Amino acid sequence: MADKTVLLAEDDASIRLIVNQTLVSAGYEVRATSSPDALQRWVRNGEGDVVVTDVYLGDTSIFDLLPSMKLARPDLPFIVMSGQNTILTAASAAEHGAFDYLPKPFDIDVLSSLVRRALKSSPSVERLIHPEAQKAVQDAGLPLIGRSDAMQEVYRLIAKVMNTDLTVLIEGESGTGKELAARAIHQLGHSKNGKFIGLDLAAMPAAEINRELFGANGTDGAVHMKGGTLYLDEIGDLPAEAQAQLVKLLRDSGGARLIASTRRNLGKLVEEGKFREDLYYRLNVMRLAIPPLRHRKEDIPELARAFLIRAQRQGLAARTFEKSALDLMAAYDWPGNVRELENLVIRLAVLSSDTIITLMDVEREMRMGASEQASGHAGFEAEVEALLHRYVMGDLVTGGESGDSMVHSSVIDRVERPLIRLALSVTSGNKVKAAQLLGMNRNTLRAKINALGIAED
């Protein structure tokens, strides 16, 4: 038991002493405090295997702190003690995800038994060689990863909104994890038992957006879903007609809890007349800004290690980074944000011939990625332009003369069809994995397969 640590938070010195001595005698390491700030710091730093805490630490209620701590450490069990032995206290403990509730006064053997059960219930975590690997294993299962000040603010805001029905607008550059934040709000809040429907508005034609949002007859679309969450990615790309319909439904209090995200400045779009002002204010009830990776570089080593663990769980060999390799990654600005970092780490996990990924390995892949991006874009575009000149030039000429050209949608369809077929081939027909590879929502992929008439083997 000596390798298990109990975090004890109790402001009554005599109770703290008795519980501390009992748990130490049972073979646990104990860190004890009366400070809510110290408890939060330990939890967010990845310390401890179980928490035993009083409901009140001074004037602070543990129930005000639990949402953000559970967000940072979803698998960490909390045992809540209280002298206010009412059903409301017990209900609050259960509602906030406590492992168990222990009314005072209690039998000290009962507490020891609860601690033992809590430790058995928490997922077993393999012990790796690197001193930071334990945190990486814990973090790999989190919806969002990072302990920087910038991410702590994100966690704080998510904890405030997750058990409300407020509309949330998530802002951030591409690849920062806006959908992950939306899923965290859904999965950690009171909507977790409902559906989570995500629509990538930037990748969907206007007719498909209307069909998915409002349904064939205007009453059976995603916005009418009861008890779930509707996530609208890239809301700034929503067509004007759909904007008007969405405003009306929001005014009439549609069924779904709405979370929207954007990489664009919606306020500027409103000024330019490209986005409805009334929709903007209805969406901008609670604003959550996801920082770009270059503004939270201290999280990069933690993210990289967690991505290695995820790769291992997907069947790749276990690997670790040498410190200089992590230092190099932390020095880079990552214009593609977390998504670009994850792609690099997965590539390294696949291609590295040793269990330790070195500075030279990272340098090689980063250099190769940069050169491929520069030359690959130019070469790819040149080939596409040649094909368009060969197959589409005539349509452009005749379409321009008739004034009713459908060239753009036709070309997009012809590009999307083989691309989707290729992704389905790579994933052996698994639509969920194909959608992930293509960077789109699986509902969007399913709709495109139907619309494009792609045969499923």
Coordinates of C-alpha atoms in Angstrom, one line a residue:
M1 CA 0.0 0.0 0.0
A2 CA 3.0 2.3 0.5
D3 CA 2.9 3.4 -3.1
K4 CA -0.7 4.8 -2.7
T5 CA -1.1 8.3 -1.5
V6 CA -4.2 9.7 0.2
L7 CA -4.8 13.4 0.0
L8 CA -6.5 14.4 3.3
A9 CA -8.3 17.8 3.6
E10 CA -9.9 18.5 7.0
D11 CA -9.9 21.8 8.9
D12 CA -10.5 20.2 12.3
A13 CA -7.0 19.5 13.6
S14 CA -8.0 16.7 15.9
I15 CA -10.0 14.8 13.2
R16 CA -7.1 15.4 10.8
L17 CA -4.6 13.9 13.2
I18 CA -6.7 10.8 13.9
V19 CA -7.5 10.1 10.2
N20 CA -3.9 10.7 9.3
Q21 CA -2.5 8.3 11.9
T22 CA -5.1 5.6 10.9
L23 CA -4.3 5.8 7.2
V24 CA -0.6 5.8 7.8
S25 CA -1.0 2.7 10.0
A26 CA -2.9 1.1 7.2
G27 CA 0.1 1.5 5.0
Y28 CA -0.8 4.6 3.0
E29 CA 1.3 7.7 2.4
V30 CA -0.8 10.7 3.5
R31 CA -0.6 14.3 2.6
A32 CA -2.8 16.4 4.9
T33 CA -4.0 20.0 4.7
S34 CA -6.7 22.3 5.9
S35 CA -6.3 24.5 2.8
P36 CA -8.7 24.2 -0.2
D37 CA -6.0 25.9 -2.3
A38 CA -3.4 23.3 -1.4
L39 CA -5.9 20.5 -2.2
Q40 CA -6.6 21.9 -5.6
R41 CA -2.9 22.4 -6.4
W42 CA -2.1 18.7 -5.4
V43 CA -5.0 17.4 -7.5
R44 CA -4.1 19.5 -10.6
N45 CA -0.5 18.5 -10.3
G46 CA -1.4 14.8 -10.6
E47 CA -0.6 14.0 -7.0
G48 CA -2.6 11.5 -4.9
D49 CA -4.6 8.3 -5.7
V50 CA -7.7 9.1 -3.6
V51 CA -9.0 12.2 -1.8
V52 CA -10.6 12.2 1.7
T53 CA -12.1 15.7 2.4
D54 CA -14.6 17.5 4.6
V55 CA -17.5 19.2 3.0
Y56 CA -16.3 22.6 4.4
L57 CA -12.7 23.7 4.5
G58 CA -13.1 27.0 6.4
D59 CA -15.7 28.9 4.5
T60 CA -15.1 27.0 1.2
S61 CA -17.5 24.3 0.2
I62 CA -15.9 21.3 -1.5
F63 CA -18.8 21.1 -3.8
D64 CA -17.7 24.5 -5.3
L65 CA -14.3 23.0 -6.1
L66 CA -15.2 19.4 -7.2
P67 CA -16.3 20.3 -10.8
S68 CA -13.0 21.7 -11.8
M69 CA -11.0 19.1 -9.9
K70 CA -13.0 16.3 -11.5
L71 CA -12.5 17.9 -14.9
A72 CA -8.7 17.9 -14.3
R73 CA -8.7 14.3 -12.8
P74 CA -11.9 12.5 -13.9
D75 CA -10.7 9.1 -12.4
L76 CA -9.6 10.4 -9.0
P77 CA -12.0 9.2 -6.3
F78 CA -13.3 11.6 -3.7
I79 CA -14.6 10.5 -0.3
V80 CA -16.6 13.3 1.3
M81 CA -17.0 13.6 5.1
S82 CA -19.6 15.9 6.7
G83 CA -21.2 16.7 10.1
Q84 CA -24.2 18.1 8.3
N85 CA -25.9 14.7 7.9
T86 CA -28.8 15.6 5.7
I87 CA -30.1 14.0 2.5
L88 CA -29.2 17.2 0.7
T89 CA -25.6 16.8 1.6
A90 CA -25.5 13.2 0.5
A91 CA -27.4 14.1 -2.7
S92 CA -24.9 16.9 -3.4
A93 CA -22.0 14.5 -2.9
A94 CA -23.5 12.0 -5.4
E95 CA -24.4 14.8 -7.9
H96 CA -20.9 16.1 -7.9
G97 CA -19.4 12.7 -8.6
A98 CA -18.0 11.8 -5.1
F99 CA -17.1 8.1 -4.7
D100 CA -18.9 7.9 -1.4
Y101 CA -20.3 10.1 1.4
L102 CA -19.3 9.5 5.1
P103 CA -21.4 11.2 7.8
K104 CA -19.7 12.3 11.0
P105 CA -19.1 10.8 13.5
F106 CA -17.9 7.7 11.7
D107 CA -16.1 4.5 12.6
I108 CA -12.4 4.9 11.5
D109 CA -12.4 1.3 10.2
V110 CA -15.3 2.2 7.9
L111 CA -13.2 5.1 6.4
S112 CA -10.2 2.7 5.9
S113 CA -12.5 0.3 4.1
L114 CA -13.9 3.1 1.9
V115 CA -10.3 4.2 1.0
R116 CA -9.4 0.6 0.1
R117 CA -12.5 0.2 -2.1
A118 CA -11.9 3.6 -3.8
L119 CA -8.4 2.6 -4.7
K120 CA -9.6 -0.7 -6.2
S121 CA -12.3 1.0 -8.2
S122 CA -9.9 3.5 -9.8
P123 CA -8.3 2.3 -13.1
S124 CA -5.0 0.5 -12.7
V125 CA -2.1 2.6 -14.1
E126 CA 1.0 1.0 -15.4
R127 CA 4.2 2.3 -13.9
L128 CA 6.6 3.5 -16.6
I129 CA 10.3 4.4 -16.3
H130 CA 10.1 8.1 -16.9
P131 CA 9.2 10.2 -13.8
E132 CA 6.6 12.1 -15.8
A133 CA 5.1 9.0 -17.4
Q134 CA 2.6 8.5 -14.6
K135 CA 1.0 11.9 -15.3
A136 CA 1.0 11.1 -19.1
V137 CA -0.9 7.9 -18.5
Q138 CA -3.5 9.8 -16.4
D139 CA -3.7 12.7 -18.9
A140 CA -4.1 10.4 -21.9
G141 CA -7.7 9.7 -20.9
L142 CA -8.7 13.3 -20.3
P143 CA -10.9 15.2 -22.8
L144 CA -8.5 18.2 -22.5
I145 CA -4.8 18.0 -21.5
G146 CA -2.7 20.8 -20.0
R147 CA -1.9 22.3 -16.6
S148 CA -0.9 25.8 -17.8
D149 CA -2.6 28.9 -16.4
A150 CA -4.3 29.4 -19.8
M151 CA -5.9 25.9 -19.6
Q152 CA -6.9 26.3 -15.9
E153 CA -9.0 29.3 -17.0
V154 CA -10.6 27.0 -19.6
Y155 CA -11.3 24.4 -17.0
R156 CA -12.8 27.0 -14.6
L157 CA -15.2 28.2 -17.3
I158 CA -16.2 24.7 -18.3
A159 CA -17.0 23.8 -14.7
K160 CA -19.2 26.9 -14.5
V161 CA -21.3 26.1 -17.6
M162 CA -21.4 22.3 -17.7
N163 CA -24.4 21.9 -15.4
T164 CA -26.4 24.7 -17.0
D165 CA -28.4 25.0 -20.3
L166 CA -26.6 28.2 -21.3
T167 CA -25.5 28.6 -24.9
V168 CA -21.7 28.5 -25.2
L169 CA -19.6 30.1 -27.9
I170 CA -16.1 28.5 -28.2
E171 CA -13.5 30.5 -30.0
G172 CA -10.1 29.4 -31.1
E173 CA -7.8 28.7 -34.0
S174 CA -8.1 25.5 -36.0
G175 CA -6.6 22.5 -34.2
T176 CA -6.8 23.9 -30.7
G177 CA -9.5 21.4 -29.5
K178 CA -12.8 23.3 -29.7
E179 CA -14.8 20.2 -30.2
L180 CA -13.0 18.5 -27.3
A181 CA -14.0 21.4 -25.1
A182 CA -17.6 21.0 -26.3
R183 CA -17.6 17.3 -25.6
A184 CA -16.2 17.9 -22.2
I185 CA -19.0 20.3 -21.4
H186 CA -21.5 17.6 -22.5
Q187 CA -19.9 14.5 -21.0
L188 CA -19.1 16.1 -17.6
G189 CA -22.4 17.9 -17.2
H190 CA -26.1 17.0 -16.7
S191 CA -26.6 16.5 -20.4
K192 CA -24.2 13.5 -20.5
N193 CA -27.1 10.9 -20.9
G194 CA -28.4 12.7 -23.9
K195 CA -27.0 12.6 -27.5
F196 CA -24.1 14.7 -28.6
I197 CA -24.6 15.7 -32.3
G198 CA -21.8 17.6 -34.0
L199 CA -22.1 19.3 -37.3
D200 CA -19.1 20.7 -39.2
L201 CA -20.8 23.7 -41.0
A202 CA -17.7 24.6 -43.0
A203 CA -17.8 21.2 -44.8
M204 CA -21.5 21.0 -45.5
P205 CA -23.5 22.4 -48.4
A206 CA -26.3 24.8 -47.4
A207 CA -29.1 22.2 -48.3
E208 CA -27.5 19.6 -46.1
I209 CA -27.1 22.1 -43.2
N210 CA -30.8 22.9 -43.4
R211 CA -31.7 19.2 -43.5
E212 CA -29.5 18.2 -40.6
L213 CA -30.5 21.2 -38.4
F214 CA -34.2 21.6 -39.1
G215 CA -35.2 18.3 -40.7
A216 CA -37.2 17.5 -43.9
N217 CA -40.4 19.2 -42.6
G218 CA -38.8 21.7 -40.3
T219 CA -39.7 19.9 -37.1
D220 CA -37.5 16.8 -36.8
G221 CA -33.9 18.1 -37.2
A222 CA -31.1 18.2 -34.7
V223 CA -32.2 21.5 -33.1
H224 CA -35.4 19.8 -31.9
M225 CA -33.5 17.1 -30.0
K226 CA -34.6 16.9 -26.4
G227 CA -32.1 16.6 -23.5
G228 CA -28.9 16.5 -25.7
T229 CA -26.2 18.8 -27.0
L230 CA -26.0 20.2 -30.5
Y231 CA -22.5 21.3 -31.4
L232 CA -22.2 23.6 -34.4
D233 CA -18.6 23.8 -35.5
E234 CA -17.6 26.9 -37.5
I235 CA -20.8 28.7 -36.9
G236 CA -19.3 31.6 -38.9
D237 CA -19.9 29.6 -42.1
L238 CA -23.6 29.2 -41.5
P239 CA -25.5 30.4 -44.6
A240 CA -27.8 33.4 -44.2
E241 CA -31.0 31.5 -44.6
A242 CA -30.0 29.0 -41.9
Q243 CA -29.0 31.9 -39.6
A244 CA -32.5 33.3 -39.8
Q245 CA -34.1 29.9 -39.0
L246 CA -31.7 29.3 -36.1
V247 CA -32.6 32.7 -34.6
K248 CA -36.2 31.9 -34.7
L249 CA -35.7 28.5 -33.0
L250 CA -33.5 30.0 -30.3
R251 CA -36.1 32.6 -29.7
D252 CA -38.7 29.9 -29.3
S253 CA -36.3 27.9 -27.0
G254 CA -35.6 24.8 -29.2
G255 CA -35.0 21.4 -27.6
A256 CA -31.2 21.0 -27.7
R257 CA -28.5 22.6 -25.6
L258 CA -26.5 24.6 -28.1
I259 CA -22.7 24.9 -28.2
A260 CA -21.1 26.7 -31.2
S261 CA -17.5 27.2 -32.2
T262 CA -15.7 29.4 -34.6
R263 CA -12.2 30.2 -35.8
R264 CA -13.4 33.5 -37.2
N265 CA -14.1 36.8 -35.5
L266 CA -17.9 36.8 -35.4
G267 CA -18.0 40.5 -34.2
K268 CA -16.1 41.5 -37.3
L269 CA -18.4 39.4 -39.5
V270 CA -21.4 41.2 -37.9
E271 CA -19.8 44.6 -38.7
E272 CA -19.3 43.5 -42.3
G273 CA -22.9 42.3 -42.6
K274 CA -21.9 38.7 -43.1
F275 CA -23.4 37.4 -39.8
R276 CA -26.7 38.3 -38.1
E277 CA -26.3 40.5 -35.1
D278 CA -29.3 39.0 -33.2
L279 CA -27.8 35.5 -33.7
Y280 CA -24.4 36.7 -32.6
Y281 CA -25.8 37.9 -29.3
R282 CA -27.9 34.8 -28.7
L283 CA -24.8 32.6 -29.2
N284 CA -22.5 34.8 -27.2
V285 CA -24.1 34.1 -23.9
M286 CA -21.0 32.4 -22.4
R287 CA -17.7 32.8 -24.3
L288 CA -14.9 30.2 -24.0
A289 CA -11.6 31.0 -25.6
I290 CA -9.3 28.0 -26.3
P291 CA -5.7 29.3 -26.4
P292 CA -3.4 28.4 -29.3
L293 CA -0.6 26.0 -28.4
R294 CA 2.1 28.7 -28.8
H295 CA 0.5 30.5 -25.8
R296 CA 0.7 27.4 -23.6
K297 CA 4.1 25.9 -24.5
E298 CA 4.5 24.5 -21.0
D299 CA 1.8 22.0 -21.8
I300 CA 3.7 20.6 -24.9
P301 CA 5.8 17.9 -23.1
E302 CA 2.7 16.7 -21.2
L303 CA 0.6 16.6 -24.4
A304 CA 3.4 14.8 -26.3
R305 CA 3.7 12.1 -23.6
A306 CA -0.1 11.6 -23.4
F307 CA -0.3 11.2 -27.2
L308 CA 2.4 8.5 -27.0
I309 CA 0.3 6.7 -24.4
R310 CA -2.8 6.9 -26.7
A311 CA -0.7 5.5 -29.6
Q312 CA 0.3 2.6 -27.4
R313 CA -3.3 1.9 -26.5
Q314 CA -4.1 1.8 -30.2
G315 CA -1.6 -1.1 -30.6
L316 CA 1.7 0.7 -31.3
A317 CA 4.9 -0.1 -29.3
A318 CA 5.6 1.7 -26.1
R319 CA 7.9 4.7 -26.5
T320 CA 9.3 7.6 -24.5
F321 CA 10.9 10.9 -25.4
E322 CA 14.4 12.0 -24.4
K323 CA 14.3 15.5 -22.7
S324 CA 16.1 17.3 -25.6
A325 CA 13.4 16.0 -28.0
L326 CA 10.7 17.5 -25.8
D327 CA 12.6 20.7 -25.5
L328 CA 12.8 21.1 -29.3
M329 CA 9.0 20.5 -29.6
A330 CA 8.4 23.1 -26.8
A331 CA 10.4 25.7 -28.7
Y332 CA 8.3 25.4 -31.9
D333 CA 5.2 27.5 -32.4
W334 CA 2.9 24.8 -33.9
P335 CA 0.8 26.8 -36.4
G336 CA -1.5 23.7 -36.6
N337 CA -1.8 23.7 -32.8
V338 CA -2.6 20.5 -30.8
R339 CA -3.7 18.6 -34.0
E340 CA -0.3 19.2 -35.6
L341 CA 1.6 18.1 -32.5
E342 CA -0.5 14.9 -32.2
N343 CA 0.1 14.1 -35.9
L344 CA 3.9 14.5 -35.4
V345 CA 3.8 12.3 -32.2
I346 CA 1.8 9.5 -33.9
R347 CA 4.2 9.6 -36.9
L348 CA 7.2 9.3 -34.5
A349 CA 5.5 6.4 -32.7
V350 CA 5.1 4.6 -35.9
L351 CA 8.4 5.3 -37.6
S352 CA 10.9 5.3 -34.6
S353 CA 13.1 2.2 -34.5
D354 CA 14.0 2.6 -30.9
T355 CA 11.9 2.8 -27.7
I356 CA 13.4 6.2 -27.0
I357 CA 12.5 9.0 -29.4
T358 CA 15.5 11.3 -29.7
L359 CA 16.2 14.9 -30.6
M360 CA 17.4 13.7 -34.1
D361 CA 14.2 11.8 -34.6
V362 CA 12.1 14.9 -33.9
E363 CA 14.3 17.1 -36.0
R364 CA 14.1 14.7 -39.0
E365 CA 10.3 14.5 -38.9
M366 CA 9.8 18.2 -38.4
R367 CA 12.1 19.1 -41.2
M368 CA 10.5 16.5 -43.5
G369 CA 7.1 17.7 -42.6
A370 CA 8.0 21.3 -43.4
S371 CA 9.6 20.5 -46.8
E372 CA 6.7 18.2 -47.8
Q373 CA 4.3 20.9 -46.9
A374 CA 6.1 23.5 -49.0
S375 CA 6.8 21.3 -52.0
G376 CA 3.8 19.1 -51.6
H377 CA 1.3 21.9 -51.7
A378 CA 2.8 23.4 -54.9
G379 CA 3.0 20.0 -56.6
F380 CA -0.4 18.9 -55.6
E381 CA -2.0 22.2 -56.7
A382 CA -0.2 22.1 -60.0
E383 CA -1.5 18.6 -60.7
V384 CA -5.1 19.6 -59.7
E385 CA -4.9 22.7 -61.9
A386 CA -3.8 20.5 -64.9
L387 CA -6.7 18.1 -64.3
L388 CA -9.2 21.0 -64.0
H389 CA -7.9 22.6 -67.2
R390 CA -8.4 19.2 -68.9
Y391 CA -11.8 18.3 -67.6
V392 CA -13.5 21.5 -66.4
M393 CA -12.4 24.3 -68.7
G394 CA -15.2 23.6 -71.1
D395 CA -17.8 23.6 -68.4
L396 CA -16.5 26.9 -67.1
V397 CA -16.8 28.5 -70.5
T398 CA -20.3 27.2 -71.3
G399 CA -21.5 27.7 -67.7
G400 CA -20.4 31.3 -67.9
E401 CA -22.3 31.8 -71.1
S402 CA -25.6 30.3 -69.7
G403 CA -25.3 32.0 -66.3
D404 CA -26.4 28.9 -64.3
S405 CA -23.1 27.0 -63.9
M406 CA -22.9 24.2 -61.3
V407 CA -19.2 23.7 -61.9
H408 CA -18.1 24.3 -58.3
S409 CA -20.5 21.8 -56.7
S410 CA -19.8 19.3 -59.4
V411 CA -16.0 19.5 -58.9
I412 CA -16.4 19.3 -55.1
D413 CA -18.5 16.2 -55.5
R414 CA -16.0 14.5 -57.8
V415 CA -13.2 15.2 -55.4
E416 CA -15.0 14.2 -52.3
R417 CA -16.3 10.9 -53.7
P418 CA -12.9 9.3 -54.2
L419 CA -11.5 10.9 -51.1
I420 CA -14.2 9.3 -48.9
R421 CA -13.9 6.0 -50.7
L422 CA -10.1 6.1 -50.0
A423 CA -10.7 6.8 -46.3
L424 CA -13.3 4.0 -46.0
S425 CA -10.8 1.7 -47.7
V426 CA -8.0 2.6 -45.3
T427 CA -10.4 1.9 -42.3
S428 CA -12.0 -1.2 -43.8
G429 CA -15.3 0.5 -43.9
N430 CA -15.3 1.9 -40.3
K431 CA -17.2 5.2 -40.6
V432 CA -16.2 6.5 -37.2
K433 CA -12.4 6.0 -38.0
A434 CA -12.9 7.3 -41.5
A435 CA -14.6 10.5 -40.2
Q436 CA -11.7 11.0 -37.7
L437 CA -9.1 10.6 -40.5
L438 CA -11.0 13.1 -42.7
G439 CA -11.5 15.6 -39.8
M440 CA -15.3 15.6 -40.0
N441 CA -18.2 14.6 -37.9
R442 CA -19.4 11.0 -38.5
N443 CA -23.0 12.2 -39.1
T444 CA -21.6 14.5 -41.8
L445 CA -19.7 11.6 -43.3
R446 CA -22.8 9.4 -43.3
A447 CA -24.8 12.2 -45.0
K448 CA -22.1 12.6 -47.6
I449 CA -22.0 8.9 -48.3
N450 CA -25.7 8.9 -49.0
A451 CA -25.7 12.1 -51.0
L452 CA -22.8 11.1 -53.2
G453 CA -24.1 7.6 -53.7
I454 CA -21.0 5.8 -52.4
A455 CA -21.5 2.1 -52.3
E456 CA -20.7 0.4 -49.0
D457 CA -19.1 -3.0 -49.1

